[in-house]
Amino acid sequence: MDRETRLKRLHFRAHHRGTKEADLLIGGFFDAHGAGWSEAEMALFEELIEEQDVDIMAWAMATQVAPARYEGSILAALKVLNYVPVAD
């Protein structure tokens, strides 16, 4: 699959999680960072979004420890939480 198609697929999956909160967190994260990912980072994100939304959100908010396989640039950026849109 070419990079453009892969990013479109990831965009859809990141924004259609099942709950508004997960859509905002995971979709917002993808929007802020996805275009700049390497092939390895895209592969890791593909693996990450197979996890349960409650787990991903807990790892992002650091209320649970993420599995070691996710440690690195993706998880570090996920924990910053500056990509979540906040209504005024």
PDB file of C-alpha atoms in Angstrom:
ATOM      1  CA  MET A   1       0.000   0.000   0.000  1.00  0.00           C
ATOM      2  CA  ASP A   2       1.428   3.413  -0.886  1.00  0.00           C
ATOM      3  CA  ARG A   3       2.050   6.060   1.798  1.00  0.00           C
ATOM      4  CA  GLU A   4      -0.855   8.310   0.777  1.00  0.00           C
ATOM      5  CA  THR A   5      -3.391   5.466   0.908  1.00  0.00           C
ATOM      6  CA  ARG A   6      -1.990   4.246   4.195  1.00  0.00           C
ATOM      7  CA  LEU A   7      -2.287   7.726   5.749  1.00  0.00           C
ATOM      8  CA  LYS A   8      -5.879   8.080   4.522  1.00  0.00           C
ATOM      9  CA  ARG A   9      -6.739   4.737   6.057  1.00  0.00           C
ATOM     10  CA  LEU A  10      -5.089   5.698   9.350  1.00  0.00           C
ATOM     11  CA  HIS A  11      -6.904   9.051   9.317  1.00  0.00           C
ATOM     12  CA  PHE A  12     -10.267   7.309   9.005  1.00  0.00           C
ATOM     13  CA  ARG A  13      -9.471   4.771  11.716  1.00  0.00           C
ATOM     14  CA  ALA A  14      -8.149   7.457  14.069  1.00  0.00           C
ATOM     15  CA  HIS A  15     -11.302   9.572  13.693  1.00  0.00           C
ATOM     16  CA  HIS A  16     -13.889   6.773  13.883  1.00  0.00           C
ATOM     17  CA  ARG A  17     -13.234   5.126  17.212  1.00  0.00           C
ATOM     18  CA  GLY A  18     -16.735   4.820  18.654  1.00  0.00           C
ATOM     19  CA  THR A  19     -16.793   7.577  21.243  1.00  0.00           C
ATOM     20  CA  LYS A  20     -16.426  11.322  20.789  1.00  0.00           C
ATOM     21  CA  GLU A  21     -13.663  11.472  23.397  1.00  0.00           C
ATOM     22  CA  ALA A  22     -11.580   8.833  21.648  1.00  0.00           C
ATOM     23  CA  ASP A  23     -12.235  10.430  18.252  1.00  0.00           C
ATOM     24  CA  LEU A  24     -10.940  13.761  19.564  1.00  0.00           C
ATOM     25  CA  LEU A  25      -7.908  12.340  21.326  1.00  0.00           C
ATOM     26  CA  ILE A  26      -6.759   9.754  18.789  1.00  0.00           C
ATOM     27  CA  GLY A  27      -7.969  11.643  15.716  1.00  0.00           C
ATOM     28  CA  GLY A  28      -6.488  14.895  16.962  1.00  0.00           C
ATOM     29  CA  PHE A  29      -3.205  13.138  17.647  1.00  0.00           C
ATOM     30  CA  PHE A  30      -3.129  11.728  14.128  1.00  0.00           C
ATOM     31  CA  ASP A  31      -3.954  15.113  12.590  1.00  0.00           C
ATOM     32  CA  ALA A  32      -1.155  16.804  14.530  1.00  0.00           C
ATOM     33  CA  HIS A  33       1.545  14.201  13.894  1.00  0.00           C
ATOM     34  CA  GLY A  34       0.622  11.647  11.222  1.00  0.00           C
ATOM     35  CA  ALA A  35       1.947  13.416   8.134  1.00  0.00           C
ATOM     36  CA  GLY A  36       5.477  13.513   9.512  1.00  0.00           C
ATOM     37  CA  TRP A  37       5.755   9.886  10.618  1.00  0.00           C
ATOM     38  CA  SER A  38       8.335   7.494   9.279  1.00  0.00           C
ATOM     39  CA  GLU A  39       7.300   4.081   8.022  1.00  0.00           C
ATOM     40  CA  ALA A  40       8.225   2.582  11.402  1.00  0.00           C
ATOM     41  CA  GLU A  41       6.142   5.170  13.274  1.00  0.00           C
ATOM     42  CA  MET A  42       3.148   4.519  11.013  1.00  0.00           C
ATOM     43  CA  ALA A  43       3.491   0.799  11.671  1.00  0.00           C
ATOM     44  CA  LEU A  44       3.599   1.429  15.417  1.00  0.00           C
ATOM     45  CA  PHE A  45       0.509   3.666  15.233  1.00  0.00           C
ATOM     46  CA  GLU A  46      -1.293   0.987  13.211  1.00  0.00           C
ATOM     47  CA  GLU A  47      -0.530  -1.450  16.011  1.00  0.00           C
ATOM     48  CA  LEU A  48      -1.485   1.071  18.702  1.00  0.00           C
ATOM     49  CA  ILE A  49      -4.937   1.781  17.268  1.00  0.00           C
ATOM     50  CA  GLU A  50      -5.786  -1.900  17.500  1.00  0.00           C
ATOM     51  CA  GLU A  51      -5.760  -1.464  21.290  1.00  0.00           C
ATOM     52  CA  GLN A  52      -8.846  -0.564  23.305  1.00  0.00           C
ATOM     53  CA  ASP A  53      -9.685   3.161  23.356  1.00  0.00           C
ATOM     54  CA  VAL A  54      -9.802   3.242  27.155  1.00  0.00           C
ATOM     55  CA  ASP A  55      -6.252   1.884  27.267  1.00  0.00           C
ATOM     56  CA  ILE A  56      -4.928   4.365  24.697  1.00  0.00           C
ATOM     57  CA  MET A  57      -6.568   7.227  26.562  1.00  0.00           C
ATOM     58  CA  ALA A  58      -5.158   6.009  29.892  1.00  0.00           C
ATOM     59  CA  TRP A  59      -1.659   5.805  28.401  1.00  0.00           C
ATOM     60  CA  ALA A  60      -2.028   9.311  26.945  1.00  0.00           C
ATOM     61  CA  MET A  61      -3.091  10.709  30.331  1.00  0.00           C
ATOM     62  CA  ALA A  62      -0.469   8.595  32.139  1.00  0.00           C
ATOM     63  CA  THR A  63      -3.032   6.977  34.442  1.00  0.00           C
ATOM     64  CA  GLN A  64      -1.768   3.568  33.308  1.00  0.00           C
ATOM     65  CA  VAL A  65       1.629   2.389  32.131  1.00  0.00           C
ATOM     66  CA  ALA A  66       1.748   1.566  28.426  1.00  0.00           C
ATOM     67  CA  PRO A  67       3.281  -1.690  27.221  1.00  0.00           C
ATOM     68  CA  ALA A  68       7.002  -1.368  26.540  1.00  0.00           C
ATOM     69  CA  ARG A  69       6.523  -1.948  22.798  1.00  0.00           C
ATOM     70  CA  TYR A  70       4.849   1.495  22.514  1.00  0.00           C
ATOM     71  CA  GLU A  71       7.589   3.422  24.324  1.00  0.00           C
ATOM     72  CA  GLY A  72       9.242   5.971  22.058  1.00  0.00           C
ATOM     73  CA  SER A  73       8.354   8.989  19.981  1.00  0.00           C
ATOM     74  CA  ILE A  74       4.695   8.068  19.345  1.00  0.00           C
ATOM     75  CA  LEU A  75       3.833   7.538  23.008  1.00  0.00           C
ATOM     76  CA  ALA A  76       5.842  10.564  24.123  1.00  0.00           C
ATOM     77  CA  ALA A  77       3.928  12.775  21.680  1.00  0.00           C
ATOM     78  CA  LEU A  78       0.618  11.161  22.674  1.00  0.00           C
ATOM     79  CA  LYS A  79       1.219  12.123  26.318  1.00  0.00           C
ATOM     80  CA  VAL A  80       1.644  15.838  25.512  1.00  0.00           C
ATOM     81  CA  LEU A  81      -2.126  16.210  24.889  1.00  0.00           C
ATOM     82  CA  ASN A  82      -1.745  19.603  23.156  1.00  0.00           C
ATOM     83  CA  TYR A  83      -3.449  18.259  20.022  1.00  0.00           C
ATOM     84  CA  VAL A  84      -6.916  17.785  21.579  1.00  0.00           C
ATOM     85  CA  PRO A  85      -9.295  20.519  20.395  1.00  0.00           C
ATOM     86  CA  VAL A  86     -10.921  22.385  23.273  1.00  0.00           C
ATOM     87  CA  ALA A  87     -14.098  24.407  22.771  1.00  0.00           C
ATOM     88  CA  ASP A  88     -14.020  27.947  24.127  1.00  0.00           C
TER      89      ASP A  88
END
